[in-house]
């Protein structure tokens, strides 16, 4: 009897061991050898430059089949795999690239988390979407992205040329090596103030739009709006950006600022500036007057929704948000808007706002760069990648790419996919529902030619906080906690609150952080 | 049925329990009613028990993409059933072993199990172990195996087993039963309440899990049901954090309205709520039926 039991338990142990080994199937990560189609590299005469200059592929050489794995943002739409299959067929037939694509999507805050874990664990992929607001700086601090210094000019010469001409590569460097493929769109997000024009009109307020230029003007406007619509939310906070603009300050991340007029690029903790104090003062005033509502921090309302619903009637915006389409509930709603402090300096948006990166672990960086080069040269390929398949995922109306009948952005089967922003190309981009005709040209012109829009002297600079990790965590936490309240005027006496914040941060070691930051800035400036 | 004397105390307790039950039920009812409300009515009236304007539009939209919901259900049901059964078996077997006082090295093993409950190596080591050493990537076992063993449940069952009189064990041994027979024929049937508890929590854990689907699965056909909800929530969470880019804000303009979110919640949580009535009787039933007469 006992023997029977022993064999039974042994058998069970074996079964359990075997089930865990069944997992030794496809890891799904490695390159599939695929059918070795003996395709010769048919280089299209008209696009011969796209294949790289001789060194990469010559007519006799055949490219081995590889699967390129890409990661993009947000959810995967229903026709994505189908479209990328067609893209693979197109590049294979026309250029002999001999690739398949494995395109994955990760949504929201999970994107950053998952990609950081994958990088730390040494997973392999070939291209991923990045941004300075995502995990870019954390990744390059860990050396997760491959240096493209040598590969870029060899495998994507035209793309490289475009980068050189627009000067964006400087921002994409770490330790002097290019580690990202920045976007080439140019824009400037200097503060505008927006308010519901239709409501102002309906209440008979004759507001001279062009006269709203300073904080005092904004306050005057708030008084009128609050009086006319006491039951609606007037404003959500006292926005720091407007005050930074007034002082020609640029934020360099981690709650530090630099004056755009300062050739020495001296960093200042933002709470120690006059701009911050002024912001706090107005926050307190507006909270007391009821323009900022009392429960703003605790009610967990989605402010974007409030605006659409017509319950919040002003917005701190920029040139883009003033014109972008909104899902207004009230059909007659529209924004009136004006640029604040038109003669003060504001830095253009960083070239790393949306970019693509190749990880150190990629096995096919050459092939990936070749693909990106093709994307840069071929309008048809660009259309396929960004808009999909005509008739199925988009309709071409003249120059514009529109949704097929009955489709819109909420039930799109391919268009408006997240992460495409890193692949935008100003030469090929088409007007769509979201970004209408001439939108990008207008943004670029504004960034380039408006006299008071400047390129930040510290574009691409990232503060490596490792040497002052502990102090940095503490001062950041102090700032986050206090700023939340100060911004909406719920911190009591504003002067006292700001003084307390400054003192607390000093006690927590902000001077040490500042010294290290300044050292890194000086090094960055010297190496440029 | 025996006639119960209706005292004031009884009525008070009954009222209290009923009102408590209603308070717990209220959010569920709001969610269900919210899933049948139009967006416009939700804005005007907020969420109420009876929808302001009734519509089945949210469900219609969800069912248009029915294949992904059906897939999600298939995966989640399979994972929950297999995972719960496996987990219950493994945890209770381990608990049985730990409850035997004659186990050599018992103290060491107990401490070893306890340590896993206190802290772990972190996300990256866990990910490396799962993908590199256990090859749990893009297959269904990735959703089952990481959650099979749970120290908390082991200790819960172990303590229950330990409370079962030792005389049962000894008399069974005397009758010539082996360890596995004692476990399966004596201890397990006596532990219905604790097994039911562990079953419930394990099943809930498997049903609600989206983490493993996010980290270990990339094939859309193998994504659990909760990943559908997770993508929506993750996007919203992201938008609420500091400074999302204008591109993200434009993307979020297509975030589903409240009605759709509520419908998704109903679809993903509805079935598991039905599990409760089935396991409830095991909590209420008496233990040690026909046990030892000391």
Tab-separated table of C-alpha atoms in Angstrom, chain A residues 1-2 5 12 16 19-29 69 71 73-81 102 104 106-114 116-118 120-123 129 133-134 183 187 189 300-302 304-305 309 311 315 318 320-321 324-325 327 329 349 353-354 409-411 416-418 420-421 424 434-435 440, chain B residues 39-40 42-44 61 64-65 89-90 93 123-128 131-139 141 145 148 173 176-181 184 210-220 223 227 230-258 260-261:
chain	number	residue	atom	x	y	z
A	1	UNK	CA	0.000	0.000	0.000
A	2	UNK	CA	2.758	2.371	0.996
A	5	UNK	CA	1.354	5.823	-2.499
A	12	UNK	CA	2.372	13.566	-9.340
A	16	UNK	CA	3.924	18.996	-11.984
A	19	UNK	CA	3.673	21.025	-16.808
A	20	UNK	CA	6.123	23.719	-15.843
A	21	UNK	CA	8.454	22.586	-18.607
A	22	UNK	CA	5.684	22.751	-21.222
A	23	UNK	CA	6.277	26.471	-21.022
A	24	UNK	CA	9.477	25.820	-22.964
A	25	UNK	CA	7.667	26.716	-26.101
A	26	UNK	CA	7.904	29.824	-28.215
A	27	UNK	CA	9.325	32.627	-26.263
A	28	UNK	CA	7.854	34.746	-28.968
A	29	UNK	CA	10.793	37.059	-28.607
A	69	UNK	CA	9.743	43.793	-33.162
A	71	UNK	CA	6.616	48.682	-29.463
A	73	UNK	CA	1.839	53.303	-27.272
A	74	UNK	CA	-1.837	52.817	-26.367
A	75	UNK	CA	-4.074	49.951	-27.461
A	76	UNK	CA	-3.678	47.866	-30.594
A	77	UNK	CA	-6.390	48.581	-33.110
A	78	UNK	CA	-8.242	45.814	-34.881
A	79	UNK	CA	-6.574	46.017	-38.316
A	80	UNK	CA	-3.048	46.680	-37.101
A	81	UNK	CA	-1.616	43.219	-37.768
A	102	UNK	CA	5.811	41.977	-34.878
A	104	UNK	CA	3.041	45.356	-30.020
A	106	UNK	CA	1.154	48.916	-24.437
A	107	UNK	CA	-1.271	51.443	-23.012
A	108	UNK	CA	-1.007	54.302	-20.547
A	109	UNK	CA	1.183	54.276	-17.487
A	110	UNK	CA	1.955	50.586	-18.087
A	111	UNK	CA	4.084	51.482	-21.110
A	112	UNK	CA	6.821	53.049	-19.064
A	113	UNK	CA	6.736	50.341	-16.400
A	114	UNK	CA	6.850	47.420	-18.777
A	116	UNK	CA	11.791	49.666	-18.065
A	117	UNK	CA	11.433	46.096	-16.785
A	118	UNK	CA	12.111	44.659	-20.236
A	120	UNK	CA	16.485	45.820	-17.175
A	121	UNK	CA	15.852	42.145	-17.880
A	122	UNK	CA	17.665	42.316	-21.194
A	123	UNK	CA	14.727	41.500	-23.448
A	129	UNK	CA	8.371	54.766	-29.118
A	133	UNK	CA	7.601	62.639	-20.817
A	134	UNK	CA	7.865	58.835	-20.926
A	183	UNK	CA	10.968	63.765	-34.324
A	187	UNK	CA	6.392	73.597	-32.221
A	189	UNK	CA	3.986	75.679	-26.438
A	300	UNK	CA	-11.251	63.604	-8.710
A	301	UNK	CA	-13.133	65.160	-11.603
A	302	UNK	CA	-11.632	64.868	-15.057
A	304	UNK	CA	-10.974	67.669	-19.754
A	305	UNK	CA	-14.440	66.226	-19.395
A	309	UNK	CA	-19.373	69.423	-20.672
A	311	UNK	CA	-18.755	73.186	-16.607
A	315	UNK	CA	-8.081	76.864	-19.825
A	318	UNK	CA	-0.965	76.864	-26.054
A	320	UNK	CA	-2.209	73.891	-30.389
A	321	UNK	CA	-4.902	73.531	-27.744
A	324	UNK	CA	-7.669	71.560	-31.659
A	325	UNK	CA	-11.122	70.003	-31.977
A	327	UNK	CA	-15.828	66.941	-27.974
A	329	UNK	CA	-21.416	68.863	-25.549
A	349	UNK	CA	9.420	72.142	-27.626
A	353	UNK	CA	9.075	65.192	-27.218
A	354	UNK	CA	8.363	62.191	-29.412
A	409	UNK	CA	-11.408	58.213	-33.585
A	410	UNK	CA	-13.268	56.271	-30.890
A	411	UNK	CA	-13.916	53.225	-33.099
A	416	UNK	CA	-4.672	57.675	-35.067
A	417	UNK	CA	-2.638	54.928	-33.466
A	418	UNK	CA	-0.500	55.871	-30.503
A	420	UNK	CA	3.012	57.255	-34.648
A	421	UNK	CA	4.053	60.715	-33.482
A	424	UNK	CA	5.822	61.859	-38.271
A	434	UNK	CA	-7.315	65.784	-35.703
A	435	UNK	CA	-4.657	67.913	-37.377
A	440	UNK	CA	1.948	71.586	-38.802
B	39	UNK	CA	-23.552	59.972	-21.626
B	40	UNK	CA	-25.737	63.044	-21.788
B	42	UNK	CA	-24.865	60.924	-16.880
B	43	UNK	CA	-23.653	64.493	-17.250
B	44	UNK	CA	-26.992	66.049	-16.444
B	61	UNK	CA	-20.510	49.054	-28.809
B	64	UNK	CA	-19.340	44.895	-31.804
B	65	UNK	CA	-15.827	43.879	-30.864
B	89	UNK	CA	-4.327	21.287	-4.347
B	90	UNK	CA	-0.752	22.484	-4.064
B	93	UNK	CA	-0.775	19.607	0.267
B	123	UNK	CA	9.943	43.216	-10.387
B	124	UNK	CA	12.948	42.753	-12.630
B	125	UNK	CA	14.258	39.548	-11.011
B	126	UNK	CA	10.731	38.169	-11.016
B	127	UNK	CA	10.412	38.967	-14.697
B	128	UNK	CA	13.782	37.382	-15.472
B	131	UNK	CA	10.796	34.601	-18.866
B	132	UNK	CA	14.337	33.276	-18.892
B	133	UNK	CA	14.223	30.318	-16.549
B	134	UNK	CA	10.626	29.197	-16.645
B	135	UNK	CA	9.954	30.203	-20.277
B	136	UNK	CA	6.624	31.607	-19.247
B	137	UNK	CA	6.135	34.000	-22.079
B	138	UNK	CA	3.224	34.161	-24.479
B	139	UNK	CA	1.667	30.934	-23.326
B	141	UNK	CA	0.764	28.758	-18.292
B	145	UNK	CA	1.863	29.207	-12.695
B	148	UNK	CA	-0.136	28.857	-7.933
B	173	UNK	CA	-1.960	5.697	10.952
B	176	UNK	CA	-2.448	1.533	8.048
B	177	UNK	CA	-3.307	4.642	6.037
B	178	UNK	CA	-0.502	6.416	4.188
B	179	UNK	CA	0.047	10.186	4.411
B	180	UNK	CA	-1.744	10.979	1.182
B	181	UNK	CA	-4.760	8.909	2.177
B	184	UNK	CA	-7.311	13.270	1.100
B	210	UNK	CA	-4.288	41.621	-15.302
B	211	UNK	CA	-0.670	41.980	-14.211
B	212	UNK	CA	0.517	38.695	-15.706
B	213	UNK	CA	-1.413	39.394	-18.866
B	214	UNK	CA	0.366	42.732	-19.154
B	215	UNK	CA	3.888	41.601	-18.376
B	216	UNK	CA	4.063	38.099	-19.824
B	217	UNK	CA	1.561	37.886	-22.664
B	218	UNK	CA	1.752	39.698	-25.969
B	219	UNK	CA	-0.483	37.536	-28.106
B	220	UNK	CA	-3.852	39.260	-28.138
B	223	UNK	CA	-5.059	38.181	-23.060
B	227	UNK	CA	-6.672	43.477	-19.727
B	230	UNK	CA	-6.803	47.711	-17.690
B	231	UNK	CA	-5.973	49.472	-20.963
B	232	UNK	CA	-8.814	51.903	-20.434
B	233	UNK	CA	-7.875	52.571	-16.817
B	234	UNK	CA	-4.166	52.860	-17.558
B	235	UNK	CA	-4.844	55.508	-20.165
B	236	UNK	CA	-7.022	57.500	-17.798
B	237	UNK	CA	-4.489	57.166	-14.990
B	238	UNK	CA	-1.774	58.367	-17.316
B	239	UNK	CA	-3.720	61.420	-18.331
B	240	UNK	CA	-4.190	62.408	-14.709
B	241	UNK	CA	-0.459	62.288	-13.944
B	242	UNK	CA	1.660	65.367	-14.418
B	243	UNK	CA	2.066	66.756	-17.871
B	244	UNK	CA	0.923	64.365	-20.556
B	245	UNK	CA	1.918	65.598	-23.988
B	246	UNK	CA	-0.611	67.253	-26.315
B	247	UNK	CA	-0.491	64.156	-28.503
B	248	UNK	CA	-1.609	62.031	-25.583
B	249	UNK	CA	-4.336	64.515	-24.773
B	250	UNK	CA	-5.568	64.290	-28.338
B	251	UNK	CA	-5.488	60.510	-28.069
B	252	UNK	CA	-7.511	60.621	-24.878
B	253	UNK	CA	-10.240	62.548	-26.609
B	254	UNK	CA	-11.371	59.137	-27.783
B	255	UNK	CA	-11.462	57.698	-24.257
B	256	UNK	CA	-14.750	55.870	-23.754
B	257	UNK	CA	-17.528	57.651	-21.961
B	258	UNK	CA	-18.726	56.650	-18.538
B	260	UNK	CA	-19.023	52.306	-21.762
B	261	UNK	CA	-16.692	52.062	-18.777
